[in-house]
Short mmCIF file of C-alpha atoms in Angstrom, two decimals:
data_model
loop_
_atom_site.label_atom_id
_atom_site.label_comp_id
_atom_site.label_asym_id
_atom_site.label_seq_id
_atom_site.Cartn_x
_atom_site.Cartn_y
_atom_site.Cartn_z
CA PHE A 1 29.18 -32.41 8.90
CA GLY A 2 30.73 -34.78 6.37
CA GLN A 3 33.27 -36.02 8.91
CA SER A 4 30.58 -36.51 11.55
CA GLY A 5 28.45 -38.53 9.15
CA ASN A 6 25.57 -36.04 9.17
CA ARG A 7 24.73 -36.42 5.48
CA PRO A 8 21.53 -34.31 5.32
CA GLU A 9 23.22 -31.30 6.95
CA GLU A 10 26.25 -31.75 4.73
CA LEU A 11 23.99 -31.64 1.66
CA GLU A 12 22.14 -28.64 3.07
CA CYS A 13 25.39 -26.70 3.50
CA GLU A 14 26.54 -27.60 -0.02
CA ALA A 15 23.16 -26.51 -1.41
CA GLU A 16 23.32 -23.16 0.40
CA ALA A 17 26.87 -22.59 -0.84
CA LEU A 18 25.76 -23.25 -4.42
CA PHE A 19 22.74 -20.96 -3.97
CA ALA A 20 25.03 -18.16 -2.76
CA GLY A 21 27.34 -18.83 -5.69
CA GLY A 22 24.42 -18.46 -8.08
CA LEU A 23 23.71 -14.98 -6.72
CA VAL A 24 27.20 -13.80 -7.66
CA ALA A 25 27.60 -15.86 -10.84
CA ALA A 26 29.75 -14.36 -13.58
CA SER A 27 27.51 -15.58 -16.41
CA VAL A 28 24.00 -16.86 -17.13
CA ALA A 29 25.35 -20.40 -17.66
CA GLU A 30 27.20 -20.31 -14.35
CA GLY A 31 24.16 -19.05 -12.50
CA LYS A 32 21.88 -21.68 -14.05
CA LYS A 33 24.27 -24.49 -13.15
CA ALA A 34 24.64 -23.30 -9.55
CA PHE A 35 20.89 -23.02 -8.89
CA SER A 36 20.17 -26.33 -10.63
CA GLN A 37 22.68 -28.16 -8.45
CA SER A 38 21.46 -26.29 -5.37
CA TYR A 39 17.89 -27.40 -6.03
CA GLU A 40 18.85 -31.07 -6.44
CA LEU A 41 20.91 -31.08 -3.22
CA PHE A 42 18.13 -29.38 -1.25
CA ILE A 43 15.67 -32.04 -2.45
CA GLU A 44 18.07 -34.86 -1.53
CA SER A 45 18.68 -33.30 1.88
CA SER A 46 14.95 -32.92 2.58
CA GLU A 47 14.33 -36.56 1.70
CA LEU A 48 17.00 -37.68 4.16
CA TYR A 49 15.60 -35.40 6.88
CA SER A 50 12.14 -36.83 6.19
CA LYS A 51 13.41 -40.41 6.57
CA GLU A 52 14.87 -39.41 9.93
CA GLY A 53 11.51 -38.00 10.98
CA ASN A 54 12.99 -34.51 11.28
CA GLN A 55 9.98 -32.50 10.10
CA GLU A 56 11.37 -29.12 11.14
CA SER A 57 14.45 -29.48 8.96
CA SER A 58 12.49 -31.09 6.14
CA ALA A 59 10.07 -28.14 5.99
CA ARG A 60 12.91 -25.64 6.03
CA ILE A 61 14.82 -27.41 3.25
CA LEU A 62 11.74 -27.90 1.08
CA SER A 63 11.18 -24.15 1.29
CA ARG A 64 14.78 -23.53 0.26
CA ALA A 65 14.42 -26.00 -2.63
CA ALA A 66 11.37 -24.10 -3.84
CA MET A 67 13.38 -20.88 -3.64
CA ALA A 68 16.20 -22.44 -5.68
CA SER A 69 13.69 -23.53 -8.33
CA LEU A 70 12.42 -19.95 -8.59
CA PHE A 71 15.91 -18.56 -9.12
CA LEU A 72 16.69 -21.32 -11.61
CA LEU A 73 13.54 -20.52 -13.56
CA HIS A 74 14.89 -17.11 -14.49
CA TYR A 75 17.74 -18.71 -16.43
CA CYS A 76 15.48 -20.89 -18.60
CA GLY A 77 14.51 -20.09 -22.16
CA ASP A 78 12.91 -23.30 -23.45
CA ARG A 79 9.15 -23.47 -22.95
CA GLY A 80 9.12 -27.16 -22.06
CA GLU A 81 11.85 -26.64 -19.49
CA ILE A 82 9.97 -23.68 -18.02
CA GLU A 83 6.69 -25.60 -17.72
CA GLN A 84 8.41 -28.55 -16.04
CA LEU A 85 10.24 -26.35 -13.57
CA LEU A 86 7.10 -24.36 -12.74
CA ARG A 87 5.25 -27.57 -11.90
CA LYS A 88 8.08 -28.91 -9.77
CA GLY A 89 8.61 -25.61 -7.99
CA ARG A 90 4.94 -25.12 -7.15
CA ASP A 91 4.62 -28.71 -5.92
CA VAL A 92 7.65 -28.31 -3.65
CA ALA A 93 6.41 -24.93 -2.37
CA ASP A 94 3.01 -26.49 -1.61
CA LYS A 95 4.62 -29.36 0.34
CA ALA A 96 6.78 -26.90 2.25
CA TRP A 97 3.74 -24.79 3.17
CA GLN A 98 1.69 -27.79 4.28
CA LEU A 99 4.49 -29.17 6.46
CA SER A 100 5.35 -25.75 7.86
CA LYS A 101 1.73 -25.23 8.83
CA LYS A 102 1.65 -28.62 10.54
CA ILE A 103 4.71 -27.94 12.71
CA GLY A 104 4.11 -24.20 13.20
CA ASP A 105 7.21 -22.97 11.35
CA LEU A 106 6.11 -19.47 10.30
CA GLN A 107 9.39 -18.56 8.63
CA SER A 108 9.28 -21.50 6.20
CA LEU A 109 5.53 -21.04 5.76
CA ALA A 110 6.01 -17.41 4.74
CA GLU A 111 8.93 -18.17 2.45
CA SER A 112 7.14 -21.03 0.67
CA LEU A 113 4.01 -18.89 0.16
CA TRP A 114 6.17 -16.11 -1.27
CA VAL A 115 7.86 -18.51 -3.69
CA GLU A 116 4.55 -19.96 -4.87
CA THR A 117 3.34 -16.42 -5.48
CA TRP A 118 6.27 -15.67 -7.79
CA LEU A 119 6.00 -19.02 -9.58
CA SER A 120 2.27 -18.58 -10.15
CA PHE A 121 2.86 -15.06 -11.44
CA ALA A 122 5.29 -16.53 -14.00
CA VAL A 123 2.64 -18.98 -15.22
CA GLN A 124 0.64 -16.18 -16.82
CA TYR A 125 3.53 -15.58 -19.23
CA ILE A 126 3.15 -19.02 -20.80
CA SER A 127 -0.57 -19.74 -20.25
CA THR A 128 -3.84 -17.87 -20.73
CA LEU A 129 -5.35 -17.64 -17.26
CA ARG A 130 -8.17 -15.16 -17.61
CA TRP A 131 -10.93 -17.45 -18.85
CA ASP A 132 -9.56 -20.72 -17.47
CA GLU A 133 -11.82 -22.02 -14.71
CA ARG A 134 -9.14 -24.41 -13.47
CA TRP A 135 -6.76 -21.52 -12.82
CA ARG A 136 -9.54 -19.45 -11.30
CA GLU A 137 -10.14 -22.16 -8.71
CA TYR A 138 -6.42 -22.53 -8.07
CA TRP A 139 -6.12 -18.81 -7.35
CA ARG A 140 -9.20 -18.94 -5.11
CA LYS A 141 -7.53 -21.71 -3.14
CA LEU A 142 -4.42 -19.62 -2.74
CA LEU A 143 -6.49 -16.65 -1.54
CA LEU A 144 -7.79 -18.87 1.25
CA ARG A 145 -4.23 -20.01 1.93
CA CYS A 146 -3.15 -16.38 2.29
CA ASP A 147 -5.97 -15.67 4.73
CA GLU A 148 -5.07 -18.77 6.72
CA SER A 149 -1.38 -17.85 6.74
CA LEU A 150 -2.09 -14.35 8.04
CA LYS A 151 -4.32 -15.80 10.74
CA LEU A 152 -1.60 -18.27 11.76
CA ALA A 153 0.82 -15.33 12.03
CA GLU A 154 -1.35 -13.36 14.45
CA GLY A 155 0.87 -12.46 17.37
CA CYS A 156 4.05 -12.91 15.31
CA ASP A 157 6.53 -10.07 15.81
CA ASP A 158 9.04 -11.06 13.10
CA PRO A 159 8.85 -8.27 10.47
CA LEU A 160 10.51 -10.44 7.80
CA VAL A 161 7.90 -13.17 8.17
CA LEU A 162 5.08 -10.64 8.18
CA GLY A 163 6.51 -8.77 5.21
CA ASN A 164 6.67 -11.94 3.12
CA LEU A 165 3.14 -12.94 4.11
CA TYR A 166 1.59 -9.55 3.43
CA VAL A 167 3.28 -9.02 0.06
CA SER A 168 2.17 -12.51 -1.03
CA ALA A 169 -1.41 -11.93 0.11
CA GLY A 170 -1.45 -8.51 -1.57
CA ASN A 171 -0.36 -10.09 -4.83
CA TRP A 172 -2.98 -12.82 -4.74
CA TYR A 173 -5.83 -10.42 -3.98
CA GLY A 174 -4.78 -7.80 -6.49
CA TYR A 175 -4.06 -10.13 -9.37
CA PHE A 176 -7.10 -12.27 -8.73
CA GLY A 177 -9.21 -9.15 -9.15
CA CYS A 178 -7.43 -8.13 -12.36
CA GLN A 179 -7.40 -11.60 -13.91
CA PHE A 180 -10.68 -13.17 -12.88
CA VAL A 181 -13.18 -10.54 -11.70
CA GLU A 182 -15.24 -8.91 -14.43
CA ASP A 183 -17.43 -6.59 -12.37
CA GLU A 184 -15.56 -3.27 -12.13
CA ARG A 185 -16.70 -2.45 -8.61
CA GLU A 186 -15.74 -5.90 -7.28
CA GLN A 187 -12.45 -5.78 -9.14
CA ARG A 188 -11.67 -2.41 -7.56
CA GLU A 189 -12.30 -3.91 -4.12
CA TYR A 190 -9.84 -6.73 -4.76
CA VAL A 191 -7.19 -4.36 -6.10
CA ASP A 192 -7.65 -1.94 -3.20
CA LYS A 193 -7.32 -4.77 -0.70
CA GLY A 194 -4.21 -5.98 -2.48
CA LEU A 195 -2.63 -2.52 -2.38
CA GLY A 196 -3.48 -2.15 1.31
CA LEU A 197 -1.81 -5.48 2.13
CA MET A 198 1.26 -4.55 0.10
CA GLU A 199 1.57 -1.20 1.86
CA LYS A 200 1.64 -3.09 5.16
CA ALA A 201 4.24 -5.45 3.69
CA LEU A 202 6.46 -2.49 2.82
CA VAL A 203 6.27 -1.21 6.40
CA PHE A 204 7.40 -4.61 7.71
CA ALA A 205 10.11 -4.89 5.04
CA ARG A 206 11.61 -1.54 6.04
CA LYS A 207 11.42 -2.54 9.69
CA ALA A 208 13.26 -5.77 8.88
CA GLU A 209 15.82 -3.76 6.84
CA ASP A 210 15.70 -6.47 4.19
CA ARG A 211 16.87 -4.90 0.91
CA TRP A 212 15.38 -7.53 -1.38
CA LEU A 213 12.01 -7.58 0.35
CA ILE A 214 11.82 -3.77 0.25
CA GLY A 215 12.50 -3.81 -3.48
CA ASN A 216 10.05 -6.66 -3.94
CA CYS A 217 7.30 -4.73 -2.16
CA LEU A 218 7.94 -1.57 -4.18
CA PHE A 219 7.87 -3.49 -7.44
CA TRP A 220 4.61 -5.37 -6.79
CA LEU A 221 2.93 -2.36 -5.19
CA ASP A 222 3.45 -0.10 -8.17
CA TRP A 223 2.85 -2.83 -10.76
CA LEU A 224 -0.51 -3.72 -9.24
CA ALA A 225 -1.46 -0.05 -9.03
CA LEU A 226 -0.59 0.39 -12.72
CA LEU A 227 -2.39 -2.82 -13.72
CA GLY A 228 -5.43 -1.75 -11.72
CA GLY A 229 -5.55 1.65 -13.43
CA ARG A 230 -4.47 3.66 -10.36
CA PHE A 231 -2.36 6.07 -12.41
CA ASP A 232 -2.55 8.92 -9.90
CA TYR A 233 -1.36 6.54 -7.18
CA VAL A 234 1.58 5.37 -9.31
CA GLN A 235 2.48 8.86 -10.45
CA LYS A 236 2.75 10.08 -6.85
CA ARG A 237 5.21 7.40 -5.79
CA VAL A 238 6.99 6.09 -8.88
CA SER A 239 9.91 8.56 -8.91
CA ASP A 240 10.83 7.79 -5.31
CA ASP A 241 10.24 4.07 -5.81
CA VAL A 242 12.42 3.85 -8.93
CA ARG A 243 15.16 5.75 -7.10
CA ASP A 244 14.92 3.38 -4.14
CA ILE A 245 14.92 0.30 -6.37
CA MET A 246 18.03 1.51 -8.19
CA GLU A 247 19.79 2.28 -4.92
CA LEU A 248 18.88 -1.08 -3.41
CA GLY A 249 20.07 -2.84 -6.55
CA LYS A 250 23.57 -1.36 -6.64
CA ILE A 251 24.93 -4.34 -4.74
CA HIS A 252 23.90 -6.57 -7.69
CA ALA A 253 25.24 -4.25 -10.40
CA ASP A 254 27.91 -6.71 -11.58
CA SER A 255 26.02 -9.96 -10.99
CA TYR A 256 24.05 -12.16 -13.36
CA SER A 257 21.30 -12.82 -10.84
CA PHE A 258 17.68 -11.98 -11.52
CA TYR A 259 17.99 -9.25 -8.88
CA ARG A 260 19.89 -7.21 -11.44
CA PHE A 261 17.24 -7.91 -14.08
CA TRP A 262 14.39 -6.66 -11.89
CA VAL A 263 16.32 -3.54 -10.94
CA HIS A 264 16.10 -2.47 -14.59
CA PHE A 265 12.85 -4.19 -15.57
CA PHE A 266 10.98 -2.16 -12.95
CA PRO A 267 11.88 1.33 -14.28
CA ALA A 268 11.69 0.15 -17.89
CA MET A 269 8.07 -0.82 -17.38
CA TYR A 270 7.07 2.46 -15.74
CA TYR A 271 8.94 4.78 -18.05
CA THR A 272 7.50 2.94 -21.06
CA ASN A 273 3.95 3.28 -19.75
CA PHE A 274 4.40 6.94 -18.83
CA ALA A 275 5.81 7.71 -22.27
CA GLY A 276 2.41 6.88 -23.75
CA MET A 277 0.36 9.05 -21.38
CA ARG A 278 -0.78 12.17 -23.20
CA PHE A 279 -1.25 14.30 -20.10
CA PHE A 280 2.55 14.61 -19.95
CA THR A 281 4.27 17.16 -22.17
CA PRO A 282 5.97 15.94 -25.37
CA ALA A 283 9.37 16.65 -23.80
CA GLU A 284 8.48 14.60 -20.70
CA ARG A 285 7.15 11.73 -22.80
CA LYS A 286 10.30 11.70 -24.92
CA SER A 287 12.45 11.64 -21.79
CA TYR A 288 10.41 8.76 -20.36
CA ALA A 289 10.69 6.77 -23.60
CA GLU A 290 14.47 7.24 -23.72
CA LYS A 291 14.83 6.19 -20.08
CA GLY A 292 12.61 3.18 -20.73
CA ILE A 293 14.86 2.11 -23.63
CA GLU A 294 17.99 2.54 -21.52
CA HIS A 295 16.70 0.32 -18.70
CA ALA A 296 15.11 -2.24 -21.02
CA LYS A 297 18.42 -2.79 -22.83
CA GLU A 298 20.25 -3.15 -19.53
CA SER A 299 17.76 -5.74 -18.27
CA LEU A 300 18.39 -7.94 -21.33
CA LYS A 301 22.11 -8.25 -20.65
CA THR A 302 21.87 -10.70 -17.78
CA PHE A 303 18.72 -12.71 -18.37
CA SER A 304 17.47 -15.67 -20.41
CA PHE A 305 13.89 -16.26 -19.15
CA SER A 306 12.20 -15.94 -22.54
CA PRO A 307 8.68 -14.82 -21.42
CA PHE A 308 10.09 -11.82 -19.55
CA SER A 309 12.52 -11.13 -22.40
CA ALA A 310 9.57 -10.93 -24.77
CA GLN A 311 7.97 -8.33 -22.55
CA VAL A 312 11.18 -6.31 -22.47
CA TYR A 313 11.20 -6.31 -26.27
CA GLN A 314 7.62 -5.06 -26.10
CA PHE A 315 8.79 -2.20 -23.89
CA LEU A 316 11.44 -1.35 -26.48
CA THR A 317 8.87 -1.52 -29.27
CA TRP A 318 6.42 0.75 -27.45
CA SER A 319 9.10 3.25 -26.44
CA HIS A 320 10.40 3.59 -29.97
CA ALA A 321 6.80 3.90 -31.20
CA GLN A 322 6.37 6.88 -28.91
CA LEU A 323 9.59 8.40 -30.20
CA VAL A 324 8.32 7.93 -33.77
CA ALA A 325 5.18 9.88 -32.87
CA LEU A 326 7.15 12.58 -31.05
CA ALA A 327 9.94 12.99 -33.61
CA THR A 328 10.11 16.29 -35.46
CA ALA A 329 12.70 15.29 -38.08
CA LYS A 330 12.16 12.63 -40.79
CA ASP A 331 15.55 10.95 -40.23
CA GLU A 332 14.90 10.64 -36.50
CA ARG A 333 11.40 9.28 -37.14
CA ASP A 334 12.67 6.71 -39.66
CA GLU A 335 15.42 5.55 -37.29
CA HIS A 336 13.00 4.90 -34.46
CA ALA A 337 10.50 3.26 -36.81
CA GLN A 338 13.18 0.82 -37.95
CA LYS A 339 14.13 -0.02 -34.36
CA MET A 340 10.46 -0.35 -33.42
CA LEU A 341 9.96 -2.95 -36.15
CA GLN A 342 13.16 -4.76 -35.20
CA TYR A 343 12.15 -5.13 -31.55
CA ALA A 344 8.57 -6.08 -32.46
CA GLN A 345 9.95 -8.93 -34.57
CA GLN A 346 12.13 -10.05 -31.66
CA ALA A 347 9.13 -10.11 -29.32
CA GLU A 348 7.06 -12.03 -31.84
CA LYS A 349 9.85 -14.56 -32.42
CA ILE A 350 10.11 -15.32 -28.69
CA ALA A 351 6.34 -15.50 -28.28
CA GLU A 352 6.13 -18.21 -30.97
#
């Protein structure tokens, strides 16, 4: 493309190569650099496509730029840097969705909606959303966008597009109910609708045989069920889902991508929560706490996104707190109490 003088396609290829390099980066610094450069080249390429009047390519590249910003976000630790990147990423995802809708590009429309879902989920780690009317209205707008996207996709037979749309819509409905709806009955309706949409997303993801989308659906499905208090629902599926997540994540075992982080964050969250549920036996709760600690520690090895790191330290704190309560020997209890305090201080330090 460089020899032919096709500059926007040349930049697009370079950006995709850098994006792929970020997925297999050998360090956090290497991954951050690759995704940062990928984002900038995608933006430059989209601007050139736009000047040429090539809306199809511009929409596609804007969607890819938004995706690069999402991956880059997971390597950021400074709050100011995170806030700036969240704003830029959401703005680019919005532009990609609007242009994709205009030209009827369902693939880019679905991808950009999926990215904005992830980016908006990350916002709650640095801002208080629950009583903020501005955020409530933003989420309402995105609920309408989800409904519109699903309507636009009627008749679509691409399972990857449908999987991305349904998992995004499921997230928005479920989390809107949990964050902004106070009436318990109404909240339950939102959560149930969200779970139903995510179950459909999982069907499409398996049909598409897309490993990352399958894992994504499993993660959000169980998290929303746990957040919505559907403990029986989670308990019935969590063992199989954790097993599937771990199996799907083997390909990323040696990478520094956020895929590897989520592969361990997912089971750490569930094992930690189950360790505190008193309807399990003490032996089961101890086993869950130990597994939660194991996965939480592993997730910290390849990540620098401070809000999620703080939550991992919370998992470690809670798991050791359970082991303090379950310990039968003083030395064992004191050891876990010391580690509990250590991790609590780490979480507090990051949260400041």
